[in-house]
Short mmCIF file of C-alpha atoms in Angstrom, two decimals:
data_model
loop_
_atom_site.label_atom_id
_atom_site.label_comp_id
_atom_site.label_asym_id
_atom_site.label_seq_id
_atom_site.Cartn_x
_atom_site.Cartn_y
_atom_site.Cartn_z
CA MET A 1 12.93 2.64 -15.25
CA ASN A 2 12.96 6.31 -14.37
CA VAL A 3 14.17 7.94 -11.16
CA PHE A 4 10.64 8.60 -9.79
CA ARG A 5 9.63 4.98 -10.19
CA LEU A 6 12.81 3.75 -8.50
CA ALA A 7 12.42 6.28 -5.67
CA GLY A 8 8.77 5.19 -5.29
CA ASP A 9 9.68 1.51 -5.08
CA MET A 10 12.48 2.20 -2.61
CA THR A 11 10.15 4.29 -0.43
CA HIS A 12 7.63 1.45 -0.50
CA LEU A 13 10.34 -1.04 0.44
CA LEU A 14 11.62 1.25 3.19
CA SER A 15 8.11 1.61 4.67
CA ILE A 16 7.88 -2.17 5.02
CA ILE A 17 11.39 -2.39 6.51
CA VAL A 18 10.47 0.31 9.05
CA LEU A 19 7.38 -1.67 10.00
CA LEU A 20 9.26 -4.98 10.31
CA LEU A 21 11.97 -3.32 12.45
CA LYS A 22 9.47 -1.56 14.66
CA ILE A 23 7.54 -4.70 15.42
CA ASN A 24 10.62 -6.85 15.80
CA ALA A 25 12.64 -4.42 17.93
CA THR A 26 9.86 -3.30 20.26
CA ARG A 27 8.09 -6.69 20.27
CA SER A 28 4.94 -4.65 19.85
CA CYS A 29 2.52 -3.94 17.02
CA ARG A 30 0.70 -1.21 18.89
CA GLY A 31 -0.93 1.26 16.52
CA ILE A 32 -0.65 -1.06 13.51
CA SER A 33 -3.84 -2.16 11.77
CA LEU A 34 -3.98 -5.88 11.04
CA LYS A 35 -6.88 -5.16 8.68
CA THR A 36 -4.72 -2.91 6.51
CA GLN A 37 -1.95 -5.52 6.47
CA GLU A 38 -4.39 -8.25 5.46
CA LEU A 39 -5.86 -6.07 2.73
CA TYR A 40 -2.33 -5.50 1.41
CA ALA A 41 -1.79 -9.26 1.42
CA VAL A 42 -4.92 -9.64 -0.75
CA VAL A 43 -3.68 -6.82 -3.01
CA PHE A 44 -0.27 -8.45 -3.51
CA VAL A 45 -1.65 -11.96 -4.05
CA CYS A 46 -4.18 -10.78 -6.66
CA ARG A 47 -1.71 -8.52 -8.46
CA TYR A 48 1.32 -10.78 -8.45
CA LEU A 49 -0.36 -13.86 -9.91
CA ASP A 50 1.69 -13.05 -13.00
CA LEU A 51 4.76 -14.29 -11.12
CA PHE A 52 3.69 -17.67 -12.49
CA THR A 53 2.85 -16.60 -16.02
CA ASN A 54 4.99 -13.67 -17.05
CA PHE A 55 8.64 -12.90 -16.36
CA ILE A 56 9.35 -9.17 -16.52
CA SER A 57 12.77 -8.76 -14.87
CA LEU A 58 14.78 -10.10 -11.96
CA TYR A 59 14.19 -6.79 -10.15
CA ASN A 60 10.44 -7.14 -10.65
CA THR A 61 10.32 -10.74 -9.44
CA VAL A 62 12.52 -10.13 -6.39
CA MET A 63 10.52 -7.05 -5.30
CA LYS A 64 7.21 -8.90 -5.66
CA ILE A 65 8.48 -11.79 -3.55
CA ILE A 66 9.81 -9.36 -0.89
CA PHE A 67 6.42 -7.58 -0.67
CA LEU A 68 4.55 -10.88 -0.37
CA VAL A 69 6.87 -12.48 2.20
CA SER A 70 7.17 -9.34 4.37
CA THR A 71 3.42 -8.73 4.47
CA PHE A 72 2.68 -12.33 5.41
CA THR A 73 5.43 -12.18 8.06
CA ILE A 74 3.80 -9.12 9.65
CA ILE A 75 0.38 -10.80 9.60
CA TYR A 76 1.85 -13.95 11.13
CA TRP A 77 3.48 -11.97 13.95
CA MET A 78 0.33 -9.98 14.67
CA ARG A 79 -1.89 -13.05 14.74
CA PHE A 80 0.30 -15.79 16.20
CA HIS A 81 3.52 -14.53 17.79
CA LYS A 82 3.07 -15.15 21.51
CA VAL A 83 4.48 -11.78 22.65
CA ILE A 84 3.51 -9.55 19.72
CA ARG A 85 -0.09 -10.63 19.30
CA VAL A 86 -0.91 -9.47 22.84
CA THR A 87 -0.01 -5.89 21.84
CA TYR A 88 -2.45 -5.75 18.92
CA ASP A 89 -5.18 -3.08 19.35
CA ARG A 90 -7.96 -5.51 18.57
CA GLU A 91 -10.78 -3.43 20.01
CA GLN A 92 -9.74 -0.28 18.16
CA ASP A 93 -9.09 -1.89 14.78
CA THR A 94 -12.74 -2.34 13.88
CA PHE A 95 -12.96 -1.25 10.24
CA ARG A 96 -15.04 -3.74 8.25
CA TYR A 97 -13.29 -5.49 5.37
CA GLN A 98 -16.47 -5.85 3.34
CA PHE A 99 -16.95 -2.06 3.05
CA LEU A 100 -13.75 -1.93 1.04
CA VAL A 101 -13.51 -5.35 -0.59
CA LEU A 102 -17.04 -5.58 -2.04
CA PRO A 103 -17.17 -2.18 -3.80
CA CYS A 104 -13.69 -2.78 -5.24
CA LEU A 105 -14.71 -6.21 -6.50
CA VAL A 106 -17.87 -4.88 -8.15
CA LEU A 107 -15.93 -2.00 -9.69
CA ALA A 108 -13.28 -4.40 -11.01
CA LEU A 109 -15.97 -6.57 -12.61
CA LEU A 110 -17.51 -3.53 -14.30
CA LEU A 111 -14.46 -1.44 -15.13
CA ASN A 112 -11.50 -3.36 -16.49
CA ASN A 113 -9.36 -3.58 -19.60
CA GLU A 114 -10.28 -7.15 -20.39
CA PHE A 115 -12.84 -9.52 -18.87
CA THR A 116 -10.57 -12.39 -17.89
CA ALA A 117 -9.92 -13.78 -14.38
CA MET A 118 -6.32 -12.55 -14.29
CA GLU A 119 -7.22 -9.09 -15.55
CA VAL A 120 -10.21 -8.63 -13.22
CA LEU A 121 -8.14 -9.73 -10.20
CA TRP A 122 -5.33 -7.39 -11.26
CA THR A 123 -7.80 -4.50 -11.59
CA PHE A 124 -9.37 -5.42 -8.24
CA SER A 125 -5.92 -5.19 -6.63
CA ILE A 126 -5.43 -1.70 -8.10
CA TYR A 127 -8.74 -0.48 -6.64
CA LEU A 128 -8.23 -2.20 -3.30
CA GLU A 129 -4.74 -0.80 -2.86
CA ALA A 130 -6.14 2.71 -3.20
CA VAL A 131 -8.28 2.31 -0.08
CA ALA A 132 -6.42 -0.36 1.92
CA ILE A 133 -4.78 2.27 4.15
CA LEU A 134 -8.13 3.45 5.55
CA PRO A 135 -8.29 1.02 8.52
CA GLN A 136 -4.75 2.12 9.43
CA LEU A 137 -5.66 5.82 9.29
CA VAL A 138 -8.76 5.24 11.40
CA LEU A 139 -6.68 3.35 13.96
CA LEU A 140 -4.09 6.15 14.07
CA GLN A 141 -6.84 8.64 14.76
CA ARG A 142 -7.97 6.54 17.70
CA THR A 143 -4.46 6.06 19.08
CA ASN A 144 -3.54 8.84 21.50
CA ASN A 145 0.14 8.16 21.45
CA ILE A 146 1.39 7.52 17.93
CA ASP A 147 5.01 6.35 18.07
CA ASN A 148 7.51 7.82 15.61
CA LEU A 149 8.03 4.62 13.66
CA THR A 150 4.32 4.12 13.01
CA GLY A 151 4.08 7.72 11.80
CA ASN A 152 7.12 7.23 9.57
CA TYR A 153 5.68 4.00 8.21
CA VAL A 154 2.47 5.69 7.05
CA PHE A 155 4.38 8.72 5.75
CA LEU A 156 6.67 6.50 3.63
CA LEU A 157 3.71 4.54 2.33
CA GLY A 158 1.97 7.74 1.23
CA SER A 159 5.18 9.10 -0.32
CA TYR A 160 5.51 5.97 -2.42
CA ARG A 161 2.23 6.68 -4.19
CA ALA A 162 3.00 10.38 -4.64
CA LEU A 163 6.29 9.38 -6.33
CA TYR A 164 4.42 6.95 -8.57
CA ILE A 165 2.27 9.83 -9.84
CA LEU A 166 5.45 11.63 -10.93
CA ASN A 167 6.57 8.37 -12.55
CA TRP A 168 3.29 8.19 -14.51
CA VAL A 169 3.61 11.80 -15.67
CA TYR A 170 7.16 11.05 -16.81
CA ARG A 171 6.16 7.85 -18.61
CA PHE A 172 3.14 9.53 -20.19
CA MET A 173 5.46 12.10 -21.74
CA THR A 174 8.21 9.70 -22.78
CA GLU A 175 6.41 6.45 -23.75
CA LYS A 176 4.13 6.42 -26.73
CA HIS A 177 1.77 3.64 -25.65
CA TYR A 178 1.57 4.42 -21.98
CA ARG A 179 -2.11 5.08 -21.16
CA GLN A 180 -3.38 3.67 -17.89
CA TYR A 181 -6.43 5.63 -16.79
CA LEU A 182 -7.71 3.09 -14.22
CA VAL A 183 -4.31 2.95 -12.55
CA TRP A 184 -3.86 6.73 -12.60
CA ILE A 185 -7.25 7.55 -11.13
CA SER A 186 -6.82 4.90 -8.40
CA GLY A 187 -3.33 6.17 -7.63
CA ILE A 188 -4.53 9.75 -7.36
CA VAL A 189 -7.40 8.70 -5.06
CA GLN A 190 -4.91 6.77 -2.95
CA THR A 191 -2.64 9.80 -2.63
CA ILE A 192 -5.52 12.14 -1.77
CA ILE A 193 -6.46 9.83 1.13
CA TYR A 194 -3.08 10.63 2.69
CA ILE A 195 -3.25 14.43 2.36
CA ASP A 196 -4.79 14.99 5.79
CA PHE A 197 -2.21 12.70 7.39
CA PHE A 198 0.65 14.45 5.53
CA TYR A 199 -0.55 17.80 6.84
CA TYR A 200 -0.42 16.73 10.50
CA TYR A 201 2.77 14.71 10.02
CA ILE A 202 4.68 17.70 8.56
CA LYS A 203 3.18 20.07 11.13
CA SER A 204 4.29 17.90 14.04
CA TRP A 205 7.73 17.51 12.48
CA ARG A 206 8.19 21.27 11.98
CA ASN A 207 7.02 22.09 15.48
CA ASN A 208 9.06 19.25 16.92
CA GLU A 209 5.97 17.83 18.58
CA LYS A 210 4.63 14.31 18.85
CA LEU A 211 2.27 13.36 16.04
CA SER A 212 -1.41 13.21 16.89
CA LEU A 213 -4.43 13.27 14.59
CA PRO A 214 -7.57 15.17 15.56
CA ALA A 215 -10.53 12.84 16.13
CA ASP B 1 -1.66 -3.81 -25.78
CA ASP B 2 -1.46 -0.58 -23.84
CA ASP B 3 -2.63 -2.21 -20.64
CA ARG B 4 0.34 -4.60 -20.76
CA VAL B 5 2.74 -1.71 -20.42
CA SER B 6 2.15 -0.85 -16.79
CA LYS B 7 2.28 -4.46 -15.69
CA ASP B 8 5.98 -3.87 -15.18
CA GLU B 9 5.10 -1.70 -12.19
CA LEU B 10 4.68 -3.00 -8.67
#
């Protein structure tokens, strides 16, 4: 494992910890999109089916379990916790799942490395992850008062993918058989989606102002 | 076999 990959994984982990702490400490999930969290749950379930079939490393297994458990915890809080669920921006979080899920499913059926259930679901999770942040970005745009932790959460999540691109470049140069075009293209699309957010995040940070996205 | 390689990523 190279340094970019490890930094990417740690950034991803940190983003989830920030989100868990924010919701738990403030007893509020204001500004957080349940749709994005549920799409991530689908992504992790489809991608990590190999937990049952293929052991890669202890690190790999532990990280997968952490991502699954933390995402389902957040969803549980937002849907059922008696204090937290009241703070969910239900009326603002209106992005339709099917606009993202259906095209990704069709694409995964058409474009994959191998036409087997496991492989198609894995590919589907790669495509879906690339766009799963969209409901969250739309919600942020509609929220007038973005709190720091929510901004940091999205920033960390975007940074994770940017670091993975560096990891792929590194692996491409150092590993003979490392060719993953579907993953690379999806990862680049995913990172591009964040560029606008990054711009306003860094601008607000440099000017010491509160983050807000233009509608 | 190439597609197996990146399955070690998260």
